[in-house]
Coordinates of N, CA, C and O in Angstrom, one line a residue:
M1180 N 0.8 -1.2 0.0 CA 0.0 0.0 0.0 C 0.9 1.3 0.0 O 1.7 1.4 0.9
K1181 N 0.6 2.1 -1.0 CA 1.5 3.3 -1.1 C 1.0 4.4 -0.1 O -0.3 4.7 0.0
Y1182 N 1.9 5.0 0.7 CA 1.6 6.1 1.5 C 2.0 7.4 0.8 O 2.9 7.3 -0.1
S1183 N 1.4 8.5 1.1 CA 1.7 9.7 0.5 C 2.0 10.8 1.6 O 1.1 11.0 2.5
A1184 N 3.1 11.5 1.6 CA 3.5 12.5 2.5 C 3.5 13.9 1.8 O 4.3 14.1 0.9
P1185 N 2.5 14.7 2.0 CA 2.4 16.0 1.3 C 3.7 16.8 1.4 O 4.1 17.4 0.4
A1186 N 4.5 16.7 2.5 CA 5.7 17.5 2.6 C 6.7 17.0 1.6 O 7.6 17.8 1.1
A1187 N 6.7 15.7 1.2 CA 7.7 15.2 0.2 C 7.5 15.9 -1.1 O 8.5 16.3 -1.8
A1188 N 6.3 16.1 -1.6 CA 6.1 16.8 -2.8 C 6.5 18.3 -2.7 O 7.0 18.8 -3.8
R1189 N 6.4 18.9 -1.6 CA 6.8 20.3 -1.5 C 8.3 20.5 -1.4 O 8.8 21.5 -1.9
N1190 N 9.0 19.6 -0.7 CA 10.4 19.9 -0.5 C 11.4 19.1 -1.4 O 12.6 19.3 -1.3
R1191 N 10.9 18.2 -2.2 CA 11.8 17.3 -3.0 C 12.6 18.2 -4.0 O 13.8 17.9 -4.2
V1192 N 12.1 19.2 -4.6 CA 12.8 20.0 -5.6 C 13.9 20.8 -4.9 O 15.1 20.7 -5.4
P1193 N 13.7 21.6 -3.8 CA 14.8 22.3 -3.2 C 15.9 21.3 -2.6 O 17.0 21.7 -2.7
I1194 N 15.4 20.2 -2.1 CA 16.4 19.2 -1.6 C 17.3 18.7 -2.8 O 18.5 18.7 -2.7
A1195 N 16.7 18.4 -3.9 CA 17.4 17.9 -5.1 C 18.4 18.9 -5.6 O 19.5 18.5 -6.0
E1196 N 18.1 20.2 -5.5 CA 19.0 21.2 -5.9 C 20.2 21.2 -5.1 O 21.4 21.4 -5.6
I1197 N 20.1 21.0 -3.8 CA 21.3 20.9 -2.9 C 22.0 19.6 -3.2 O 23.3 19.6 -3.3
L1198 N 21.3 18.5 -3.4 CA 22.0 17.2 -3.6 C 22.8 17.3 -4.9 O 23.9 16.6 -5.0
S1199 N 22.4 18.0 -5.9 CA 23.1 18.1 -7.2 C 24.6 18.6 -7.0 O 25.4 18.2 -7.8
S1200 N 24.8 19.4 -5.9 CA 26.2 19.8 -5.7 C 26.9 19.1 -4.6 O 28.1 19.3 -4.4
E1201 N 26.2 18.3 -3.8 CA 26.8 17.6 -2.7 C 27.0 16.1 -2.8 O 27.8 15.6 -2.2
L1202 N 26.2 15.5 -3.7 CA 26.4 14.0 -3.9 C 27.6 13.7 -4.8 O 27.9 14.5 -5.6
P1203 N 28.1 12.5 -4.7 CA 29.2 12.1 -5.6 C 28.6 12.0 -7.0 O 27.4 11.8 -7.2
K1204 N 29.5 11.9 -8.0 CA 29.0 11.8 -9.4 C 28.5 10.4 -9.7 O 27.7 10.2 -10.6
Q1205 N 29.0 9.4 -8.9 CA 28.6 8.0 -9.1 C 28.7 7.3 -7.8 O 29.3 7.8 -6.9
G1206 N 28.1 6.1 -7.7 CA 28.2 5.3 -6.5 C 26.8 5.0 -6.0 O 25.8 5.1 -6.7
Q1207 N 26.7 4.7 -4.7 CA 25.4 4.3 -4.1 C 25.0 5.3 -3.0 O 25.9 5.6 -2.1
V1208 N 23.8 5.7 -3.0 CA 23.3 6.6 -1.9 C 22.4 5.7 -1.1 O 21.4 5.2 -1.5
L1209 N 22.6 5.7 0.2 CA 21.8 5.0 1.2 C 20.9 6.0 1.8 O 21.4 7.0 2.5
E1210 N 19.6 5.9 1.7 CA 18.6 6.8 2.4 C 18.2 6.1 3.6 O 17.6 5.0 3.6
I1211 N 18.3 6.8 4.7 CA 17.9 6.2 6.0 C 16.5 6.8 6.3 O 16.3 8.0 6.1
A1212 N 15.6 6.0 6.8 CA 14.2 6.4 7.1 C 13.5 7.0 5.9 O 13.1 8.2 5.9
S1213 N 13.4 6.2 4.9 CA 12.8 6.6 3.6 C 11.3 6.9 3.7 O 10.8 7.5 2.8
G1214 N 10.6 6.5 4.7 CA 9.2 6.8 4.9 C 8.4 6.2 3.8 O 8.4 5.0 3.5
S1215 N 7.6 7.1 3.2 CA 6.6 6.7 2.1 C 7.3 6.1 0.9 O 6.8 5.3 0.1
G1216 N 8.6 6.6 0.6 CA 9.3 6.3 -0.6 C 9.2 7.3 -1.7 O 9.9 7.1 -2.8
E1217 N 8.5 8.3 -1.5 CA 8.3 9.3 -2.6 C 9.6 10.1 -2.9 O 9.9 10.4 -4.0
H1218 N 10.4 10.4 -1.8 CA 11.6 11.1 -2.0 C 12.6 10.3 -2.9 O 13.1 10.8 -3.9
V1219 N 12.8 9.1 -2.5 CA 13.8 8.3 -3.1 C 13.4 8.0 -4.6 O 14.3 7.9 -5.5
L1220 N 12.1 7.9 -4.9 CA 11.6 7.7 -6.2 C 12.0 8.9 -7.1 O 12.5 8.7 -8.2
Y1221 N 11.8 10.1 -6.5 CA 12.1 11.3 -7.3 C 13.6 11.5 -7.5 O 14.0 11.8 -8.6
F1222 N 14.3 11.2 -6.4 CA 15.8 11.4 -6.5 C 16.4 10.4 -7.5 O 17.4 10.7 -8.2
A1223 N 15.9 9.2 -7.5 CA 16.5 8.2 -8.4 C 16.3 8.6 -9.9 O 17.2 8.4 -10.7
A1224 N 15.1 9.3 -10.2 CA 14.9 9.8 -11.5 C 15.8 11.0 -11.8 O 16.2 11.1 -13.0
Q1225 N 16.0 11.8 -10.8 CA 16.8 13.0 -11.0 C 18.3 12.7 -11.2 O 19.1 13.5 -11.8
F1226 N 18.8 11.7 -10.5 CA 20.2 11.3 -10.4 C 20.4 9.9 -10.9 O 20.7 9.0 -10.1
P1227 N 20.2 9.6 -12.2 CA 20.2 8.3 -12.7 C 21.6 7.6 -12.7 O 21.8 6.4 -12.8
Q1228 N 22.6 8.4 -12.5 CA 24.0 7.9 -12.5 C 24.3 7.3 -11.1 O 25.4 6.7 -10.9
L1229 N 23.5 7.5 -10.1 CA 23.7 7.0 -8.8 C 22.7 5.8 -8.5 O 21.5 5.9 -9.0
D1230 N 23.1 4.9 -7.8 CA 22.2 3.8 -7.3 C 21.6 4.3 -6.0 O 22.4 4.8 -5.1
W1231 N 20.3 4.0 -5.8 CA 19.6 4.5 -4.6 C 19.1 3.4 -3.8 O 18.4 2.5 -4.3
Q1232 N 19.5 3.3 -2.5 CA 19.1 2.2 -1.6 C 18.2 2.8 -0.5 O 18.7 3.4 0.4
P1233 N 16.9 2.7 -0.6 CA 16.0 3.1 0.4 C 16.0 2.2 1.6 O 16.4 1.0 1.5
S1234 N 15.6 2.7 2.8 CA 15.5 1.8 4.0 C 14.5 2.4 5.0 O 14.3 3.7 4.9
D1235 N 14.0 1.6 5.8 CA 13.1 2.1 6.9 C 12.9 0.9 7.9 O 12.9 -0.2 7.5
P1236 N 12.8 1.2 9.2 CA 12.5 0.1 10.1 C 11.1 -0.4 10.1 O 10.8 -1.5 10.5
S1237 N 10.2 0.4 9.5 CA 8.8 0.0 9.4 C 8.5 -0.9 8.3 O 8.7 -0.5 7.1
T1238 N 7.8 -2.0 8.5 CA 7.4 -2.9 7.4 C 6.4 -2.2 6.5 O 6.4 -2.5 5.3
E1239 N 5.5 -1.4 7.1 CA 4.5 -0.7 6.3 C 5.2 0.3 5.4 O 4.9 0.4 4.2
A1240 N 6.2 1.0 5.9 CA 7.0 1.9 5.1 C 7.7 1.2 3.9 O 7.8 1.6 2.8
Q1241 N 8.3 0.1 4.3 CA 9.0 -0.7 3.3 C 8.1 -1.1 2.1 O 8.5 -1.0 1.0
A1242 N 6.9 -1.5 2.5 CA 6.0 -1.9 1.4 C 5.6 -0.7 0.6 O 5.4 -0.8 -0.7
S1243 N 5.4 0.5 1.2 CA 5.1 1.7 0.4 C 6.2 2.1 -0.5 O 6.0 2.4 -1.6
I1244 N 7.4 2.0 0.0 CA 8.6 2.3 -0.8 C 8.7 1.4 -2.0 O 8.8 1.9 -3.2
D1245 N 8.5 0.1 -1.8 CA 8.5 -0.8 -3.0 C 7.3 -0.7 -3.9 O 7.5 -0.8 -5.1
D1246 N 6.2 -0.3 -3.4 CA 5.0 0.0 -4.2 C 5.3 1.2 -5.1 O 5.0 1.2 -6.3
W1247 N 5.8 2.3 -4.5 CA 6.2 3.5 -5.3 C 7.2 3.1 -6.4 O 7.2 3.6 -7.5
A1248 N 8.2 2.3 -6.0 CA 9.3 1.9 -6.9 C 8.7 1.1 -8.1 O 9.4 1.1 -9.1
G1249 N 7.6 0.5 -7.9 CA 7.0 -0.3 -9.0 C 6.6 0.7 -10.2 O 6.3 0.1 -11.3
E1250 N 6.5 2.0 -9.9 CA 6.1 2.9 -11.0 C 7.3 3.4 -11.7 O 7.2 4.2 -12.7
Y1251 N 8.5 3.0 -11.3 CA 9.8 3.6 -11.8 C 10.3 2.6 -12.8 O 10.5 1.4 -12.6
D1252 N 10.7 3.2 -14.0 CA 11.2 2.5 -15.1 C 12.7 2.3 -15.0 O 13.3 1.4 -15.8
G1253 N 13.4 3.0 -14.2 CA 14.9 2.9 -14.2 C 15.4 1.7 -13.5 O 14.6 0.9 -12.8
A1254 N 16.7 1.5 -13.5 CA 17.3 0.3 -12.9 C 18.2 0.7 -11.7 O 18.9 -0.1 -11.2
N1255 N 18.1 1.9 -11.3 CA 19.0 2.4 -10.2 C 18.3 2.6 -8.8 O 18.8 3.2 -8.0
L1256 N 17.1 2.0 -8.7 CA 16.4 2.1 -7.4 C 16.2 0.7 -6.9 O 15.6 -0.2 -7.4
L1257 N 16.9 0.4 -5.7 CA 16.9 -0.9 -5.1 C 15.8 -1.2 -4.2 O 15.2 -0.2 -3.7
P1258 N 15.4 -2.4 -3.9 CA 14.4 -2.7 -3.0 C 14.7 -2.2 -1.6 O 15.9 -2.1 -1.2
A1259 N 13.7 -1.8 -0.8 CA 13.8 -1.2 0.5 C 14.5 -2.3 1.4 O 14.1 -3.5 1.4
L1260 N 15.4 -1.8 2.3 CA 16.0 -2.5 3.3 C 15.2 -2.3 4.7 O 14.8 -1.2 4.9
A1261 N 15.2 -3.3 5.5 CA 14.7 -3.2 6.9 C 15.9 -2.7 7.7 O 16.8 -3.5 8.1
L1262 N 15.9 -1.4 8.0 CA 17.1 -0.9 8.7 C 16.7 0.1 9.8 O 15.9 1.1 9.5
D1263 N 17.1 -0.2 11.0 CA 16.9 0.7 12.2 C 18.2 1.4 12.4 O 19.2 0.8 12.7
A1264 N 18.1 2.7 12.3 CA 19.3 3.5 12.4 C 20.0 3.3 13.8 O 21.2 3.4 13.8
S1265 N 19.3 3.0 14.8 CA 19.9 2.9 16.1 C 20.6 1.5 16.3 O 21.3 1.3 17.3
A1266 N 20.4 0.6 15.4 CA 21.0 -0.7 15.6 C 22.5 -0.7 15.4 O 23.0 0.1 14.6
A1267 N 23.2 -1.6 16.1 CA 24.6 -1.7 16.0 C 25.1 -2.3 14.7 O 26.2 -2.0 14.3
I1268 N 24.3 -3.0 14.1 CA 24.6 -3.7 12.8 C 23.6 -3.3 11.8 O 22.3 -3.5 12.1
W1269 N 24.0 -2.8 10.6 CA 23.0 -2.5 9.6 C 23.1 -3.6 8.5 O 24.1 -4.2 8.4
P1270 N 22.0 -3.8 7.8 CA 21.9 -4.9 6.8 C 22.6 -4.5 5.4 O 22.3 -5.0 4.4
T1271 N 23.5 -3.5 5.5 CA 24.3 -3.2 4.3 C 25.6 -2.6 4.8 O 25.8 -2.0 5.9
E1272 N 26.7 -2.8 4.0 CA 28.0 -2.2 4.3 C 28.5 -1.3 3.1 O 29.7 -1.0 3.1
Q1273 N 27.5 -1.0 2.3 CA 27.9 -0.2 1.0 C 27.2 1.1 1.0 O 25.9 1.2 1.1
A1274 N 27.9 2.2 0.9 CA 27.4 3.5 0.7 C 28.5 4.5 0.3 O 29.6 4.4 0.9
D1275 N 28.2 5.3 -0.7 CA 29.1 6.4 -1.0 C 28.6 7.7 -0.5 O 29.3 8.8 -0.6
A1276 N 27.4 7.7 -0.1 CA 26.7 8.9 0.6 C 25.5 8.4 1.3 O 24.9 7.4 1.0
I1277 N 25.2 9.1 2.4 CA 24.0 8.7 3.2 C 23.1 10.0 3.3 O 23.6 11.1 3.6
L1278 N 21.8 9.8 3.1 CA 20.8 10.8 3.1 C 19.8 10.5 4.1 O 19.3 9.3 4.2
C1279 N 19.4 11.4 5.0 CA 18.4 11.2 6.0 C 17.5 12.4 6.1 O 18.0 13.5 6.5
I1280 N 16.3 12.3 5.8 CA 15.3 13.4 5.7 C 14.3 13.2 6.8 O 13.6 12.2 6.8
N1281 N 14.1 14.3 7.6 CA 13.0 14.3 8.6 C 12.9 13.1 9.5 O 11.8 12.5 9.7
M1282 N 14.1 12.6 10.0 CA 14.0 11.5 11.0 C 14.4 12.0 12.4 O 13.9 11.6 13.3
I1283 N 15.4 12.9 12.4 CA 16.1 13.1 13.7 C 15.1 13.7 14.8 O 15.2 13.4 15.9
H1284 N 14.1 14.5 14.3 CA 13.2 15.1 15.3 C 12.0 14.2 15.6 O 11.3 14.4 16.6
I1285 N 11.8 13.1 14.9 CA 10.7 12.1 15.2 C 11.3 10.8 15.5 O 10.7 9.7 15.1
S1286 N 12.3 10.8 16.3 CA 13.0 9.5 16.7 C 13.7 9.8 18.0 O 14.1 11.0 18.2
P1287 N 14.0 8.8 18.8 CA 14.8 9.0 20.0 C 16.2 9.4 19.7 O 16.7 9.1 18.6
W1288 N 16.9 10.0 20.6 CA 18.3 10.4 20.4 C 19.2 9.3 20.0 O 20.1 9.4 19.2
S1289 N 18.9 8.0 20.4 CA 19.6 6.8 20.1 C 19.6 6.6 18.6 O 20.6 6.1 18.0
A1290 N 18.6 7.0 17.9 CA 18.6 6.9 16.4 C 19.6 7.8 15.8 O 20.3 7.5 14.8
S1291 N 19.8 9.0 16.3 CA 20.8 10.0 15.8 C 22.2 9.5 16.1 O 23.0 9.5 15.2
E1292 N 22.3 8.9 17.3 CA 23.7 8.3 17.6 C 24.0 7.2 16.7 O 25.1 7.0 16.2
G1293 N 23.0 6.3 16.4 CA 23.2 5.2 15.6 C 23.4 5.6 14.1 O 24.2 5.0 13.4
L1294 N 22.8 6.7 13.7 CA 23.0 7.2 12.4 C 24.4 7.6 12.1 O 25.0 7.2 11.1
F1295 N 25.0 8.4 13.0 CA 26.4 8.8 12.8 C 27.4 7.6 13.0 O 28.4 7.5 12.3
A1296 N 27.0 6.7 14.0 CA 27.9 5.6 14.1 C 27.9 4.7 12.9 O 28.9 4.2 12.4
G1297 N 26.7 4.5 12.3 CA 26.6 3.8 11.1 C 27.3 4.4 9.9 O 28.0 3.8 9.1
A1298 N 27.2 5.7 9.8 CA 27.8 6.5 8.7 C 29.4 6.4 8.9 O 30.1 6.3 7.9
K1299 N 29.8 6.4 10.1 CA 31.3 6.2 10.4 C 31.7 4.9 9.8 O 32.9 4.8 9.2
R1300 N 30.9 3.8 10.0 CA 31.3 2.5 9.5 C 31.3 2.4 8.0 O 32.2 1.7 7.4
L1301 N 30.3 3.0 7.4 CA 30.1 2.8 5.9 C 30.9 3.8 5.1 O 31.3 3.4 4.0
L1302 N 31.0 5.0 5.5 CA 31.5 6.0 4.6 C 33.1 6.1 4.7 O 33.7 5.9 5.7
D1303 N 33.7 6.5 3.5 CA 35.1 6.8 3.5 C 35.3 8.3 3.7 O 34.4 9.1 3.6
S1304 N 36.6 8.6 3.9 CA 37.0 10.0 4.1 C 36.4 10.9 3.0 O 36.6 10.5 1.8
G1305 N 35.8 12.0 3.4 CA 35.3 13.0 2.3 C 33.9 12.7 1.9 O 33.2 13.5 1.3
Q1306 N 33.4 11.5 2.2 CA 32.0 11.2 1.7 C 31.0 11.8 2.7 O 31.1 11.9 3.8
P1307 N 29.7 12.2 2.1 CA 28.8 13.0 2.9 C 27.7 12.2 3.6 O 27.2 11.1 3.1
L1308 N 27.3 12.7 4.8 CA 26.1 12.3 5.5 C 25.3 13.6 5.4 O 25.7 14.7 5.9
I1309 N 24.1 13.6 4.7 CA 23.3 14.8 4.5 C 22.0 14.7 5.2 O 21.3 13.6 5.1
L1310 N 21.7 15.7 6.0 CA 20.5 15.7 6.9 C 19.6 16.8 6.4 O 20.0 17.9 6.0
Y1311 N 18.3 16.6 6.5 CA 17.3 17.6 6.3 C 16.2 17.6 7.4 O 15.8 16.5 7.8
G1312 N 15.9 18.8 7.8 CA 14.8 18.8 8.8 C 14.9 20.2 9.6 O 15.7 21.0 9.3
P1313 N 14.1 20.3 10.7 CA 14.2 21.5 11.5 C 15.2 21.3 12.6 O 15.4 20.2 13.2
Y1314 N 15.9 22.4 12.9 CA 16.8 22.4 14.0 C 16.7 23.8 14.8 O 16.4 24.8 14.1
F1315 N 17.1 23.8 16.0 CA 17.3 25.0 16.8 C 18.7 25.4 16.8 O 19.6 24.5 16.9
E1316 N 19.0 26.7 16.5 CA 20.4 27.2 16.5 C 20.6 28.2 17.5 O 19.8 29.2 17.7
A1317 N 21.8 28.2 18.2 CA 22.2 29.1 19.2 C 22.3 30.5 18.5 O 22.9 30.6 17.4
G1318 N 21.7 31.5 19.2 CA 21.8 32.9 18.6 C 20.8 33.2 17.5 O 20.8 34.3 17.1
I1319 N 20.0 32.3 17.2 CA 18.9 32.5 16.1 C 17.6 32.2 16.7 O 17.3 31.1 17.2
K1320 N 16.7 33.2 16.7 CA 15.4 33.1 17.3 C 14.6 32.1 16.5 O 14.5 32.2 15.3
P1321 N 14.1 31.0 17.2 CA 13.3 30.0 16.4 C 12.0 30.5 15.9 O 11.4 31.4 16.5
A1322 N 11.6 30.0 14.8 CA 10.3 30.4 14.2 C 9.2 29.8 15.1 O 9.3 28.8 15.8
E1323 N 8.1 30.6 15.3 CA 7.0 30.2 16.1 C 6.4 28.8 15.7 O 6.1 28.0 16.5
S1324 N 6.4 28.6 14.4 CA 5.9 27.3 13.9 C 6.8 26.1 14.3 O 6.2 25.0 14.6
N1325 N 8.1 26.3 14.4 CA 9.0 25.3 14.9 C 8.8 25.1 16.4 O 8.9 24.0 16.9
L1326 N 8.6 26.1 17.1 CA 8.3 26.0 18.6 C 7.1 25.2 18.8 O 7.0 24.3 19.7
A1327 N 6.0 25.5 18.0 CA 4.8 24.8 18.2 C 4.9 23.3 17.8 O 4.4 22.4 18.4
F1328 N 5.7 23.1 16.7 CA 5.9 21.7 16.2 C 6.7 20.9 17.2 O 6.4 19.8 17.5
D1329 N 7.7 21.5 17.8 CA 8.5 20.9 18.9 C 7.6 20.5 20.1 O 7.7 19.3 20.6
A1330 N 6.7 21.4 20.5 CA 5.8 21.0 21.6 C 4.9 19.9 21.2 O 4.6 19.0 22.1
S1331 N 4.4 19.9 20.0 CA 3.5 18.8 19.5 C 4.3 17.5 19.5 O 3.7 16.5 19.9
L1332 N 5.5 17.5 19.0 CA 6.3 16.3 19.0 C 6.5 15.7 20.4 O 6.3 14.5 20.6
K1333 N 6.8 16.6 21.3 CA 7.1 16.1 22.7 C 5.9 15.6 23.4 O 5.9 14.7 24.2
S1334 N 4.7 16.2 23.0 CA 3.4 15.7 23.6 C 3.1 14.3 23.1 O 2.4 13.5 23.7
R1335 N 3.6 14.0 21.8 CA 3.3 12.6 21.3 C 4.3 11.6 21.8 O 3.9 10.4 22.0
C1336 N 5.5 12.1 22.0 CA 6.6 11.2 22.5 C 7.6 12.0 23.2 O 8.3 12.8 22.5
P1337 N 7.9 11.8 24.5 CA 8.9 12.6 25.2 C 10.3 12.6 24.6 O 11.1 13.4 24.8
D1338 N 10.6 11.4 23.9 CA 11.9 11.2 23.3 C 12.1 12.0 22.0 O 13.2 11.9 21.4
W1339 N 11.0 12.5 21.5 CA 11.1 13.2 20.2 C 11.3 14.7 20.4 O 11.3 15.2 21.6
G1340 N 11.6 15.5 19.4 CA 11.6 16.9 19.5 C 12.8 17.4 18.6 O 13.7 16.7 18.1
I1341 N 12.6 18.7 18.2 CA 13.6 19.4 17.4 C 14.9 19.5 18.2 O 15.0 19.9 19.3
R1342 N 16.0 19.1 17.6 CA 17.3 19.0 18.2 C 18.1 20.3 18.1 O 17.9 21.1 17.1
Q1343 N 19.0 20.6 19.0 CA 19.9 21.7 18.9 C 21.0 21.4 17.9 O 21.6 20.3 18.0
L1344 N 21.2 22.3 17.0 CA 22.3 22.0 16.0 C 23.6 21.8 16.6 O 24.4 21.0 16.1
A1345 N 23.9 22.5 17.7 CA 25.2 22.3 18.4 C 25.3 20.8 18.9 O 26.4 20.3 18.9
A1346 N 24.3 20.2 19.3 CA 24.3 18.8 19.8 C 24.6 17.9 18.6 O 25.3 16.9 18.7
I1347 N 24.0 18.2 17.4 CA 24.3 17.3 16.2 C 25.7 17.5 15.8 O 26.4 16.5 15.5
D1348 N 26.2 18.8 15.8 CA 27.6 19.0 15.5 C 28.5 18.2 16.4 O 29.6 17.7 16.0
A1349 N 28.3 18.2 17.7 CA 29.1 17.6 18.7 C 29.1 16.0 18.4 O 30.1 15.4 18.5
L1350 N 27.9 15.5 18.1 CA 27.7 14.1 17.8 C 28.5 13.8 16.6 O 29.2 12.7 16.5
A1351 N 28.5 14.6 15.6 CA 29.2 14.4 14.3 C 30.7 14.3 14.7 O 31.4 13.4 14.2
Q1352 N 31.2 15.3 15.4 CA 32.6 15.3 15.7 C 33.1 14.1 16.5 O 34.2 13.6 16.2
R1353 N 32.3 13.6 17.4 CA 32.6 12.4 18.1 C 32.8 11.2 17.2 O 33.5 10.2 17.5
N1354 N 32.1 11.3 16.1 CA 32.2 10.1 15.1 C 33.1 10.4 13.9 O 33.1 9.7 12.9
G1355 N 33.9 11.5 14.0 CA 34.8 11.8 12.9 C 34.2 12.5 11.7 O 34.8 12.4 10.6
F1356 N 33.1 13.2 11.9 CA 32.5 14.0 10.9 C 32.6 15.5 11.2 O 32.6 15.9 12.4
Q1357 N 32.7 16.3 10.1 CA 32.7 17.8 10.3 C 31.5 18.4 9.4 O 31.4 17.9 8.3
R1358 N 30.8 19.3 10.0 CA 29.8 20.0 9.2 C 30.5 20.9 8.2 O 31.2 21.8 8.6
M1359 N 30.2 20.7 6.9 CA 30.8 21.4 5.8 C 29.9 22.5 5.2 O 30.3 23.3 4.5
A1360 N 28.6 22.3 5.4 CA 27.6 23.2 4.7 C 26.3 23.2 5.5 O 25.9 22.2 6.1
R1361 N 25.7 24.4 5.5 CA 24.4 24.6 6.1 C 23.6 25.4 5.1 O 23.9 26.5 4.7
Y1362 N 22.5 24.8 4.7 CA 21.6 25.5 3.7 C 20.2 25.8 4.3 O 19.6 24.9 4.9
A1363 N 19.8 27.0 4.3 CA 18.5 27.4 4.7 C 17.5 26.9 3.7 O 17.7 27.1 2.5
M1364 N 16.4 26.3 4.1 CA 15.4 25.6 3.3 C 14.0 26.2 3.5 O 13.8 26.9 4.6
P1365 N 13.1 26.0 2.6 CA 11.7 26.4 2.9 C 11.1 25.8 4.2 O 11.6 24.8 4.7
A1366 N 10.1 26.5 4.7 CA 9.4 26.1 5.9 C 10.3 25.9 7.1 O 10.1 25.0 8.0
N1367 N 11.3 26.8 7.2 CA 12.1 26.8 8.4 C 12.9 25.5 8.7 O 13.2 25.2 9.8
N1368 N 13.3 24.9 7.6 CA 14.1 23.7 7.7 C 15.5 24.0 7.3 O 15.8 25.1 6.7
L1369 N 16.4 23.1 7.5 CA 17.8 23.2 7.1 C 18.2 21.9 6.4 O 17.8 20.8 6.7
T1370 N 19.2 22.0 5.5 CA 19.9 20.9 4.9 C 21.4 21.0 5.5 O 22.0 22.1 5.3
L1371 N 21.8 20.0 6.1 CA 23.2 20.0 6.7 C 24.0 18.9 6.1 O 23.6 17.8 5.8
V1372 N 25.2 19.3 5.7 CA 26.1 18.3 5.0 C 27.3 18.1 5.9 O 28.1 19.1 6.2
Y1373 N 27.5 16.9 6.4 CA 28.7 16.5 7.2 C 29.5 15.5 6.3 O 29.0 14.7 5.6
R1374 N 30.8 15.7 6.4 CA 31.7 14.8 5.7 C 32.7 14.2 6.6 O 33.2 14.8 7.6
K1375 N 32.9 12.9 6.3 CA 33.9 12.1 7.2 C 35.3 12.7 7.0 O 35.7 12.9 5.9
Q1376 N 36.0 12.8 8.1 CA 37.3 13.4 8.0 C 38.4 12.3 7.8 O 38.1 11.1 8.1

């Protein structure tokens, strides 16, 4: 059963614009927490020189990803993997880039820790881990919509919530990554590019 996330249709074009300058020219991109599968379907078509590996811990999401992939005529979109970012072992050891969209704020902190630990295992020096979503930044007044969203997330699950960018940067550094780029995106989101040192 295909799921549809309205935000995916709104943000896929601006995200793709960033990816065009940050992804490698060839190789495999591992998407963590692919959700409905709409993003990876679009990106596979936009970047046919790259192989795209979607993943999600949810069996329902995996089914949706593969159902969307059934509409794709290309050969560079792989079947969805059952992958929990917080797990110590991932079901793949191959990636030239890792992309994670809208996961960090709707998952426990252990998922972010596992994401960077997994990226450390899979990526070589200079290869990117690219994040997209809302973040709070020191010295920058947060948008009222992000404050309301953060409160809503925490009411649904105390372990969720918009993270402080400084905490993500520190986590990255502990795993041998450095933030190389910050892009302001629509709807008060950011795209962050970390590269393995």
